[in-house]
C-alpha cells in the first residue's frame, strides 16, 4: 500500500492506502464536529518572523522563494521572506489574532492539513505529513476544564479507529516547574530538556547532561525520582512523598489529579500521569499530553499537545488555549507498514457495467448513469472484450459486482466473489450496505 517515491520523507500511498487514510480522516472529522469543533484551514505559508516567533528554529523550516526573484539578483525592495508552516498551532495563533473580532470565544476549531519540516526521514517521521489538530482558545482567560476535555475527545476519536488501544500520558508544567524550584534548580528549561530525553539516552545520559548544565548530582537524582512517577491516580501523594512542596507544585498537582479523576470516569485506564513528559515547555504553561499506541511504543507519540497561555497575543490582548495534534501520516504509515488493517477494495466502484460491443456502449453508459444517480459507485468496462476478461478486470480492481444486459434487454448482476447472479433493474437494485463503499477491515 506504499507507493515507490524517489524523494524520501514525502509519503505517497497507493489507492488502497488512500482509502484507509480517508476513512481515518472522515472519522476524525465526524468525532470533532460531534464535540462542536468548527473546521478551519489556514494558508500553507507564513512569514519567517511568524514561524520563528517562539524561537522555533529547530523545526528546519522550508523557505519559499520565487524562481524569478532568485534569477534577478536585484537590489530593489524585497518581499518578506516566507516559509511553509511546520505545524498548525503557530498559524492558528496568527489566525486568531487577526480574526478575533469575528470569532465567538471560547473558539473551538479543528484543522486537518499538511505541514512541512526539513527533518531526517525515518520510520514514522516525514518531511511532508498530514496533521489533525483540535484547539480551544479563550479571550483573556480559558477555564481549566478544557484541559480535561481535550484528551478525552482525542481518546474517543482514536478509539473509533481500527488501531490498537491508545494511552494518553499527561503531565503539568506547574508540577515540573514547582518541583524544580523546590529543589533549587534555576534553569528549569535545561533540566526539563534533559528529562525529555530519558527514554532515548537513559538515566545516566540525562544525569550527565544535567551536570553539564550546572545542576548538582543531588538535584539531578531528585528530579529523576520525580520523572520515574507514572500512575493512574494518587499523583499528589506520590510527588509529595519525595519531600518537595510549594505553591506552584500544589497548583499543578491539583490540576493533574482533577484530570486523572475525570479520565477514570470517562476513559478508565486510558490516561496516565507520566512525570517525565516535558515536551514543548517553551510555550506550554499547564497540562501537556503525549499519546502512545499499545504494542507500538517504538513509534513514539502519535498525538501530543498541551495548554499554552501566551502563544497567541497581539501585545494588548492574549488568547490562551489548549490543543492536541494527531500525526495522521505517522499513524497511517504504521497501519500500512505492518498491515494492521486493509481496505475491502482498492477502488470506490461497486459495480462494473459490462459492454456487449462498442456499438452498444451507450446502453451500458445509461445503466451506469441510472445506478450512479442512486448513489451506487459505478464504472463502465473500458473495452468490449469477452465477458470472462471483463470479469477478470473487475476482480483485479476488487469490484464486487458485474452488470450484464442481454440482447433482449434483460439485466442481471453477478457477485463475482460467490458466482451468484440475479435479474436486476437499474432503477431499484441495491447492493448490500457493506458493499456499497469500500470499508476498512482489521
CSV table of C-alpha atoms in Angstrom, one decimal:
chain,number,residue,atom,x,y,z
A,1,UNK,CA,0.0,0.0,0.0
A,2,UNK,CA,3.1,2.2,-0.2
A,3,UNK,CA,4.0,3.8,-3.5
A,4,UNK,CA,7.6,4.0,-4.5
A,5,UNK,CA,9.0,7.5,-4.5
A,6,UNK,CA,12.3,9.0,-5.5
A,7,UNK,CA,12.2,11.6,-2.7
A,8,UNK,CA,12.4,10.3,0.9
A,9,UNK,CA,10.2,11.8,3.5
A,10,UNK,CA,7.3,12.6,1.2
A,11,UNK,CA,4.9,9.7,1.6
A,12,UNK,CA,2.7,8.6,-1.3
A,13,UNK,CA,0.1,5.9,-0.6
A,14,UNK,CA,-1.3,3.5,-3.2
A,15,UNK,CA,-5.1,3.7,-3.8
A,16,UNK,CA,-5.9,1.2,-1.0
A,17,UNK,CA,-3.7,3.2,1.4
A,18,UNK,CA,-5.6,6.3,0.5
A,19,UNK,CA,-8.9,4.6,1.2
A,20,UNK,CA,-7.6,3.8,4.7
A,21,UNK,CA,-6.2,7.3,5.2
A,22,UNK,CA,-9.5,8.9,4.0
A,23,UNK,CA,-11.5,6.6,6.3
A,24,UNK,CA,-9.4,7.8,9.3
A,25,UNK,CA,-9.8,11.5,8.3
A,26,UNK,CA,-13.5,11.1,7.9
A,27,UNK,CA,-13.9,9.5,11.3
A,28,UNK,CA,-11.8,12.3,12.9
A,29,UNK,CA,-13.9,15.0,11.3
A,30,UNK,CA,-17.1,13.3,12.4
A,31,UNK,CA,-15.9,13.0,16.0
A,32,UNK,CA,-14.5,16.5,16.2
A,33,UNK,CA,-17.7,18.0,14.8
A,34,UNK,CA,-19.7,15.9,17.3
A,35,UNK,CA,-18.0,17.8,20.0
A,36,UNK,CA,-18.7,21.2,18.4
A,37,UNK,CA,-15.3,21.9,16.8
A,38,UNK,CA,-15.6,24.0,13.6
A,39,UNK,CA,-13.5,23.3,10.6
A,40,UNK,CA,-10.7,25.7,9.7
A,41,UNK,CA,-8.0,25.8,7.1
A,42,UNK,CA,-5.1,28.3,7.1
A,43,UNK,CA,-2.7,29.2,4.4
A,44,UNK,CA,0.3,26.9,3.9
A,45,UNK,CA,2.9,29.7,4.2
A,46,UNK,CA,3.7,32.1,7.0
A,47,UNK,CA,6.3,34.9,7.3
A,48,UNK,CA,9.6,33.7,8.8
A,49,UNK,CA,9.1,36.2,11.6
A,50,UNK,CA,5.8,34.4,12.5
A,51,UNK,CA,7.3,30.9,12.2
A,52,UNK,CA,10.2,31.9,14.5
A,53,UNK,CA,8.2,34.0,16.9
A,54,UNK,CA,8.6,31.5,19.7
A,55,UNK,CA,12.2,30.6,18.9
A,56,UNK,CA,11.2,27.5,16.8
A,57,UNK,CA,14.4,27.4,14.8
A,58,UNK,CA,14.8,23.7,15.3
A,59,UNK,CA,11.9,22.8,13.1
A,60,UNK,CA,14.0,23.1,9.9
A,61,UNK,CA,11.6,25.4,8.1
A,62,UNK,CA,11.4,25.1,4.4
A,63,UNK,CA,12.0,28.6,2.8
A,64,UNK,CA,9.7,29.7,0.0
A,65,UNK,CA,11.3,31.6,-2.9
A,66,UNK,CA,10.1,32.7,-6.4
A,67,UNK,CA,12.4,31.3,-9.1
A,68,UNK,CA,12.4,34.7,-10.9
A,69,UNK,CA,13.5,36.5,-7.8
A,70,UNK,CA,16.4,34.1,-7.4
A,71,UNK,CA,17.5,34.7,-11.0
A,72,UNK,CA,17.2,38.5,-11.0
A,73,UNK,CA,19.6,39.3,-8.1
A,74,UNK,CA,18.1,42.8,-7.9
A,75,UNK,CA,18.6,45.3,-5.1
A,76,UNK,CA,15.1,46.7,-5.2
A,77,UNK,CA,12.5,46.2,-2.4
A,78,UNK,CA,12.4,42.5,-1.4
A,79,UNK,CA,9.3,40.6,-0.4
A,80,UNK,CA,9.0,39.5,3.2
A,81,UNK,CA,10.7,36.0,3.5
A,82,UNK,CA,8.2,33.2,3.7
A,83,UNK,CA,8.3,29.6,4.8
A,84,UNK,CA,6.0,26.6,4.8
A,85,UNK,CA,4.3,26.1,8.2
A,86,UNK,CA,5.9,23.3,10.3
A,87,UNK,CA,2.8,22.8,12.5
A,88,UNK,CA,-0.8,24.0,12.7
A,89,UNK,CA,-0.6,25.7,16.1
A,90,UNK,CA,1.5,28.7,15.1
A,91,UNK,CA,-0.6,29.6,12.0
A,92,UNK,CA,-3.8,29.1,14.1
A,93,UNK,CA,-2.5,31.5,16.8
A,94,UNK,CA,-1.8,34.1,14.0
A,95,UNK,CA,-5.3,33.5,12.6
A,96,UNK,CA,-6.9,34.0,16.0
A,97,UNK,CA,-5.1,37.3,16.5
A,98,UNK,CA,-6.1,38.6,13.0
A,99,UNK,CA,-9.7,37.5,13.2
A,100,UNK,CA,-10.5,37.8,16.9
A,101,UNK,CA,-13.3,40.4,16.2
A,102,UNK,CA,-15.2,37.8,14.1
A,103,UNK,CA,-14.8,34.8,16.5
A,104,UNK,CA,-17.0,33.7,19.4
A,105,UNK,CA,-14.9,32.7,22.4
A,106,UNK,CA,-14.1,30.2,23.6
A,107,UNK,CA,-13.4,29.3,20.0
A,108,UNK,CA,-13.3,25.6,19.2
A,109,UNK,CA,-11.7,24.6,15.9
A,110,UNK,CA,-10.3,21.5,14.2
A,111,UNK,CA,-7.9,21.7,11.3
A,112,UNK,CA,-6.6,18.9,9.1
A,113,UNK,CA,-3.8,19.9,6.7
A,114,UNK,CA,-0.3,19.0,5.6
A,115,UNK,CA,2.7,20.5,7.2
A,116,UNK,CA,6.4,20.5,6.3
A,117,UNK,CA,9.7,20.0,8.2
A,118,UNK,CA,13.2,19.5,6.9
A,119,UNK,CA,13.9,16.6,9.2
A,120,UNK,CA,15.8,13.5,8.6
A,121,UNK,CA,13.3,10.9,7.3
A,122,UNK,CA,12.9,7.8,9.4
A,123,UNK,CA,10.1,5.4,10.5
A,124,UNK,CA,7.0,7.4,11.1
A,125,UNK,CA,8.8,10.7,10.6
A,126,UNK,CA,8.4,12.6,7.3
A,127,UNK,CA,9.3,16.0,5.7
A,128,UNK,CA,5.7,16.4,4.4
A,129,UNK,CA,2.9,14.9,6.5
A,130,UNK,CA,-0.7,15.3,7.5
A,131,UNK,CA,-1.8,16.6,10.9
A,132,UNK,CA,-5.2,16.8,12.5
A,133,UNK,CA,-5.5,19.4,15.3
A,134,UNK,CA,-8.2,20.4,17.8
A,135,UNK,CA,-7.8,23.6,19.9
A,136,UNK,CA,-10.0,25.6,22.3
A,137,UNK,CA,-9.0,29.3,22.6
A,138,UNK,CA,-10.3,31.9,25.1
A,139,UNK,CA,-10.2,35.6,25.1
A,140,UNK,CA,-8.1,36.7,28.1
A,141,UNK,CA,-8.9,33.5,30.1
A,142,UNK,CA,-9.6,29.9,29.5
A,143,UNK,CA,-11.1,27.6,32.1
A,144,UNK,CA,-9.1,24.6,33.3
A,145,UNK,CA,-11.9,22.1,32.5
A,146,UNK,CA,-11.0,22.4,28.8
A,147,UNK,CA,-7.6,20.8,29.6
A,148,UNK,CA,-9.6,17.9,30.9
A,149,UNK,CA,-12.0,17.8,27.9
A,150,UNK,CA,-9.5,17.7,25.1
A,151,UNK,CA,-7.6,14.5,25.9
A,152,UNK,CA,-10.9,12.7,26.4
A,153,UNK,CA,-12.1,13.9,23.0
A,154,UNK,CA,-8.9,12.6,21.4
A,155,UNK,CA,-9.3,9.2,23.2
A,156,UNK,CA,-12.8,9.0,21.7
A,157,UNK,CA,-11.5,9.9,18.3
A,158,UNK,CA,-8.7,7.4,18.4
A,159,UNK,CA,-10.7,4.6,20.0
A,160,UNK,CA,-13.0,4.7,17.0
A,161,UNK,CA,-10.2,3.9,14.6
A,162,UNK,CA,-9.1,0.3,13.6
A,163,UNK,CA,-5.9,0.5,15.7
A,164,UNK,CA,-4.7,-0.9,19.0
A,165,UNK,CA,-5.8,0.9,22.2
A,166,UNK,CA,-4.1,4.2,23.0
A,167,UNK,CA,-2.8,5.6,26.3
A,168,UNK,CA,-2.6,9.3,26.9
A,169,UNK,CA,0.4,10.3,29.1
A,170,UNK,CA,-0.1,13.6,30.9
A,171,UNK,CA,1.9,16.0,33.0
A,172,UNK,CA,1.6,19.6,34.0
A,173,UNK,CA,4.1,22.4,33.5
A,174,UNK,CA,3.3,23.7,37.0
A,175,UNK,CA,4.2,20.4,38.6
A,176,UNK,CA,7.7,20.2,37.0
A,177,UNK,CA,8.2,24.0,37.4
A,178,UNK,CA,7.3,23.9,41.1
A,179,UNK,CA,9.4,20.7,41.7
A,180,UNK,CA,12.5,22.2,40.1
A,181,UNK,CA,12.1,25.5,42.0
A,182,UNK,CA,11.6,23.5,45.2
A,183,UNK,CA,14.9,21.7,44.9
A,184,UNK,CA,16.7,24.9,43.9
A,185,UNK,CA,17.1,24.4,40.1
A,186,UNK,CA,17.3,27.8,38.5
A,187,UNK,CA,17.4,26.8,34.8
A,188,UNK,CA,14.2,24.8,34.6
A,189,UNK,CA,14.3,24.6,30.8
A,190,UNK,CA,17.7,23.0,30.9
A,191,UNK,CA,16.5,20.4,33.4
A,192,UNK,CA,13.4,19.6,31.5
A,193,UNK,CA,15.2,19.4,28.2
A,194,UNK,CA,17.4,16.7,29.7
A,195,UNK,CA,14.4,14.9,31.3
A,196,UNK,CA,12.6,14.8,28.0
A,197,UNK,CA,15.4,12.6,26.6
A,198,UNK,CA,15.0,10.0,29.3
A,199,UNK,CA,13.6,7.3,27.0
A,200,UNK,CA,16.3,8.0,24.4
A,201,UNK,CA,19.5,8.2,26.4
A,202,UNK,CA,18.6,6.7,29.8
A,203,UNK,CA,19.1,8.0,33.3
A,204,UNK,CA,22.9,8.1,33.1
A,205,UNK,CA,22.8,10.2,29.9
A,206,UNK,CA,20.2,12.6,31.4
A,207,UNK,CA,22.3,13.0,34.6
A,208,UNK,CA,25.4,13.7,32.6
A,209,UNK,CA,23.6,16.4,30.6
A,210,UNK,CA,22.2,18.0,33.8
A,211,UNK,CA,25.6,18.1,35.4
A,212,UNK,CA,26.9,19.9,32.3
A,213,UNK,CA,24.2,22.5,32.8
A,214,UNK,CA,25.2,23.2,36.4
A,215,UNK,CA,22.6,21.0,38.1
A,216,UNK,CA,24.1,19.2,41.1
A,217,UNK,CA,24.1,15.4,41.4
A,218,UNK,CA,21.7,15.6,44.4
A,219,UNK,CA,19.2,17.8,42.4
A,220,UNK,CA,19.5,15.5,39.4
A,221,UNK,CA,18.8,12.4,41.5
A,222,UNK,CA,15.7,14.1,42.9
A,223,UNK,CA,14.5,15.1,39.5
A,224,UNK,CA,14.9,11.6,38.2
A,225,UNK,CA,12.9,10.3,41.1
A,226,UNK,CA,10.1,12.6,40.1
A,227,UNK,CA,10.4,11.7,36.4
A,228,UNK,CA,10.0,8.0,37.4
A,229,UNK,CA,6.5,8.5,38.7
A,230,UNK,CA,3.8,7.0,36.4
A,231,UNK,CA,0.4,6.5,38.0
A,232,UNK,CA,-3.3,6.4,37.1
A,233,UNK,CA,-4.3,8.0,40.4
A,234,UNK,CA,-2.8,9.4,43.6
A,235,UNK,CA,-0.2,11.5,41.8
A,236,UNK,CA,-0.2,14.2,44.6
A,237,UNK,CA,0.7,11.7,47.3
A,238,UNK,CA,3.4,10.2,45.1
A,239,UNK,CA,5.1,13.5,44.4
A,240,UNK,CA,4.8,15.0,47.9
A,241,UNK,CA,6.3,11.8,49.3
A,242,UNK,CA,9.6,13.0,47.7
A,243,UNK,CA,9.8,15.8,50.3
A,244,UNK,CA,9.3,18.7,47.9
A,245,UNK,CA,6.4,21.2,48.4
A,246,UNK,CA,5.5,24.7,47.3
A,247,UNK,CA,2.5,26.7,46.0
A,248,UNK,CA,3.3,26.2,42.3
A,249,UNK,CA,3.8,22.5,42.7
A,250,UNK,CA,0.5,22.1,44.7
A,251,UNK,CA,-1.4,24.0,42.0
A,252,UNK,CA,-0.1,21.8,39.2
A,253,UNK,CA,-0.8,18.6,41.2
A,254,UNK,CA,-4.4,19.7,41.9
A,255,UNK,CA,-5.0,20.1,38.2
A,256,UNK,CA,-3.3,16.9,37.3
A,257,UNK,CA,-5.4,15.0,39.9
A,258,UNK,CA,-8.6,16.6,38.5
A,259,UNK,CA,-7.7,15.4,35.0
A,260,UNK,CA,-7.0,11.8,36.2
A,261,UNK,CA,-10.3,11.7,38.2
A,262,UNK,CA,-12.3,12.8,35.2
A,263,UNK,CA,-10.4,10.3,32.9
A,264,UNK,CA,-11.0,7.4,35.3
A,265,UNK,CA,-14.8,8.1,35.0
A,266,UNK,CA,-14.9,8.6,31.2
A,267,UNK,CA,-11.9,6.5,29.9
A,268,UNK,CA,-10.7,4.2,32.6
A,269,UNK,CA,-7.1,3.1,32.2
A,270,UNK,CA,-6.6,5.3,29.1
A,271,UNK,CA,-5.0,8.4,30.8
A,272,UNK,CA,-1.8,8.0,32.9
A,273,UNK,CA,0.2,10.7,34.7
A,274,UNK,CA,3.8,10.3,33.5
A,275,UNK,CA,6.0,13.0,35.0
A,276,UNK,CA,8.9,12.6,32.6
A,277,UNK,CA,6.7,14.1,29.8
A,278,UNK,CA,8.3,17.5,29.3
A,279,UNK,CA,7.5,18.3,25.6
A,280,UNK,CA,7.4,21.8,24.2
A,281,UNK,CA,7.7,23.5,27.5
A,282,UNK,CA,9.0,26.6,25.8
A,283,UNK,CA,5.4,27.7,25.3
A,284,UNK,CA,3.2,25.2,27.2
A,285,UNK,CA,2.1,26.5,30.6
A,286,UNK,CA,-0.3,23.9,32.0
A,287,UNK,CA,-1.2,20.4,31.0
A,288,UNK,CA,0.9,18.6,28.5
A,289,UNK,CA,0.0,15.4,26.6
A,290,UNK,CA,1.6,12.6,24.6
A,291,UNK,CA,-0.2,9.5,23.2
A,292,UNK,CA,1.3,6.1,22.6
A,293,UNK,CA,-0.2,3.1,20.7
A,294,UNK,CA,-0.3,-0.1,22.7
A,295,UNK,CA,2.3,-2.5,21.3
A,296,UNK,CA,3.8,0.1,19.1
A,297,UNK,CA,5.6,2.3,21.7
A,298,UNK,CA,8.7,2.4,19.4
A,299,UNK,CA,6.7,4.7,17.1
A,300,UNK,CA,6.7,7.4,19.7
A,301,UNK,CA,3.8,9.8,20.4
A,302,UNK,CA,1.1,9.8,17.7
A,303,UNK,CA,-0.8,12.6,19.4
A,304,UNK,CA,0.5,15.4,21.5
A,305,UNK,CA,-0.1,18.9,22.8
A,306,UNK,CA,-0.9,21.0,25.8
A,307,UNK,CA,-2.0,24.3,27.4
A,308,UNK,CA,-0.5,27.5,26.1
A,309,UNK,CA,-1.2,30.9,27.6
A,310,UNK,CA,0.9,33.3,25.6
A,311,UNK,CA,1.4,31.9,22.1
A,312,UNK,CA,-1.5,34.0,20.7
A,313,UNK,CA,-1.1,37.6,21.7
A,314,UNK,CA,-1.0,40.9,20.0
A,315,UNK,CA,0.6,42.8,22.9
A,316,UNK,CA,-2.7,44.2,24.1
A,317,UNK,CA,-4.8,41.0,24.4
A,318,UNK,CA,-3.9,37.4,25.0
A,319,UNK,CA,-5.8,34.4,23.8
A,320,UNK,CA,-4.9,31.4,25.9
A,321,UNK,CA,-5.6,27.9,24.5
A,322,UNK,CA,-5.2,24.2,24.8
A,323,UNK,CA,-4.7,21.9,21.8
A,324,UNK,CA,-3.8,18.4,20.7
A,325,UNK,CA,-2.4,17.3,17.3
A,326,UNK,CA,-2.6,13.8,15.7
A,327,UNK,CA,0.3,12.9,13.4
A,328,UNK,CA,-2.0,11.3,10.8
A,329,UNK,CA,0.8,10.3,8.4
A,330,UNK,CA,2.8,8.7,11.2
A,331,UNK,CA,-0.3,6.7,12.2
A,332,UNK,CA,-1.1,5.7,8.6
A,333,UNK,CA,2.4,4.7,7.9
A,334,UNK,CA,2.4,2.2,10.8
A,335,UNK,CA,-1.0,0.9,9.9
A,336,UNK,CA,0.1,0.3,6.3
A,337,UNK,CA,3.6,-0.8,7.0
A,338,UNK,CA,2.5,-3.5,9.5
A,339,UNK,CA,-0.8,-4.3,7.7
A,340,UNK,CA,-2.8,-3.7,10.8
A,341,UNK,CA,-5.9,-3.2,8.6
A,342,UNK,CA,-6.7,-3.4,4.9
A,343,UNK,CA,-9.3,-1.9,2.6
A,344,UNK,CA,-12.1,-4.1,1.3
A,345,UNK,CA,-11.2,-3.0,-2.2
A,346,UNK,CA,-8.8,-0.5,-3.8
A,347,UNK,CA,-11.3,1.5,-5.8
A,348,UNK,CA,-14.7,3.1,-4.9
A,349,UNK,CA,-16.5,1.3,-7.7
A,350,UNK,CA,-19.2,-1.2,-6.5
A,351,UNK,CA,-20.4,-2.2,-10.0
A,352,UNK,CA,-18.7,-2.7,-13.4
A,353,UNK,CA,-21.2,-2.5,-16.2
A,354,UNK,CA,-20.1,-5.0,-18.9
A,355,UNK,CA,-20.1,-3.8,-22.6
A,356,UNK,CA,-21.5,-6.3,-25.1
A,357,UNK,CA,-19.9,-4.5,-28.1
A,358,UNK,CA,-18.8,-1.0,-28.8
A,359,UNK,CA,-22.0,-0.2,-30.8
A,360,UNK,CA,-24.0,-0.7,-27.6
A,361,UNK,CA,-21.6,1.2,-25.2
A,362,UNK,CA,-24.2,4.0,-24.8
A,363,UNK,CA,-26.6,1.5,-23.3
A,364,UNK,CA,-24.0,0.5,-20.8
A,365,UNK,CA,-23.5,4.2,-20.1
A,366,UNK,CA,-27.2,4.6,-19.5
A,367,UNK,CA,-27.2,1.8,-16.9
A,368,UNK,CA,-24.2,3.3,-15.2
A,369,UNK,CA,-25.9,6.7,-15.1
A,370,UNK,CA,-29.0,5.2,-13.5
A,371,UNK,CA,-27.0,3.4,-10.8
A,372,UNK,CA,-24.9,6.5,-10.0
A,373,UNK,CA,-28.0,8.7,-9.7
A,374,UNK,CA,-29.0,6.4,-6.8
A,375,UNK,CA,-25.6,6.7,-5.1
A,376,UNK,CA,-24.1,3.4,-6.3
A,377,UNK,CA,-20.4,4.0,-7.4
A,378,UNK,CA,-20.2,2.5,-10.9
A,379,UNK,CA,-17.9,2.4,-13.8
A,380,UNK,CA,-18.2,1.0,-17.4
A,381,UNK,CA,-15.9,-1.6,-18.7
A,382,UNK,CA,-13.1,0.1,-20.7
A,383,UNK,CA,-13.5,-2.4,-23.6
A,384,UNK,CA,-15.9,-4.9,-25.0
A,385,UNK,CA,-13.7,-8.0,-24.6
A,386,UNK,CA,-15.2,-11.4,-23.8
A,387,UNK,CA,-17.2,-11.3,-20.6
A,388,UNK,CA,-14.6,-13.5,-18.9
A,389,UNK,CA,-11.9,-10.9,-19.4
A,390,UNK,CA,-14.3,-8.1,-18.2
A,391,UNK,CA,-15.0,-10.1,-15.1
A,392,UNK,CA,-11.2,-10.6,-14.6
A,393,UNK,CA,-10.8,-6.8,-15.0
A,394,UNK,CA,-13.4,-6.2,-12.2
A,395,UNK,CA,-11.8,-8.9,-10.0
A,396,UNK,CA,-8.3,-7.3,-10.3
A,397,UNK,CA,-9.7,-4.0,-9.2
A,398,UNK,CA,-11.7,-5.5,-6.4
A,399,UNK,CA,-15.1,-4.5,-7.9
A,400,UNK,CA,-17.6,-7.0,-6.3
A,401,UNK,CA,-20.5,-6.8,-8.9
A,402,UNK,CA,-20.6,-7.0,-12.7
A,403,UNK,CA,-23.8,-5.9,-14.6
A,404,UNK,CA,-24.8,-7.7,-17.8
A,405,UNK,CA,-27.6,-6.9,-20.3
A,406,UNK,CA,-28.6,-9.5,-22.9
A,407,UNK,CA,-29.9,-8.9,-26.4
A,408,UNK,CA,-33.5,-8.9,-25.2
A,409,UNK,CA,-32.7,-6.0,-22.8
A,410,UNK,CA,-32.9,-8.2,-19.6
A,411,UNK,CA,-30.3,-7.2,-17.0
A,412,UNK,CA,-28.6,-9.4,-14.5
A,413,UNK,CA,-26.0,-8.6,-11.8
A,414,UNK,CA,-23.3,-11.1,-10.8
A,415,UNK,CA,-21.5,-11.2,-7.4
A,416,UNK,CA,-18.1,-12.3,-8.8
A,417,UNK,CA,-17.0,-13.4,-5.3
A,418,UNK,CA,-19.7,-16.0,-4.9
A,419,UNK,CA,-20.8,-16.6,-8.5
A,420,UNK,CA,-24.5,-15.7,-7.6
A,421,UNK,CA,-26.3,-14.0,-10.5
A,422,UNK,CA,-29.8,-12.5,-10.3
A,423,UNK,CA,-32.1,-10.4,-12.5
A,424,UNK,CA,-31.8,-6.7,-11.7
A,425,UNK,CA,-33.4,-3.3,-12.5
A,426,UNK,CA,-31.1,-0.3,-12.5
A,427,UNK,CA,-34.0,1.8,-11.0
A,428,UNK,CA,-34.4,-0.4,-7.9
A,429,UNK,CA,-31.4,-2.8,-7.4
A,430,UNK,CA,-29.2,-2.0,-4.4
A,431,UNK,CA,-26.0,-3.8,-3.3
A,432,UNK,CA,-25.7,-4.9,0.3
A,433,UNK,CA,-24.9,-1.9,2.5
A,434,UNK,CA,-21.4,-3.4,3.3
A,435,UNK,CA,-20.5,-3.5,-0.4
A,436,UNK,CA,-21.8,0.0,-1.4
A,437,UNK,CA,-18.5,1.7,-0.4
A,438,UNK,CA,-15.0,0.4,0.4
A,439,UNK,CA,-14.6,-0.4,4.1
A,440,UNK,CA,-11.6,-0.7,6.4
A,441,UNK,CA,-11.2,-4.2,7.8
A,442,UNK,CA,-8.9,-5.3,10.7
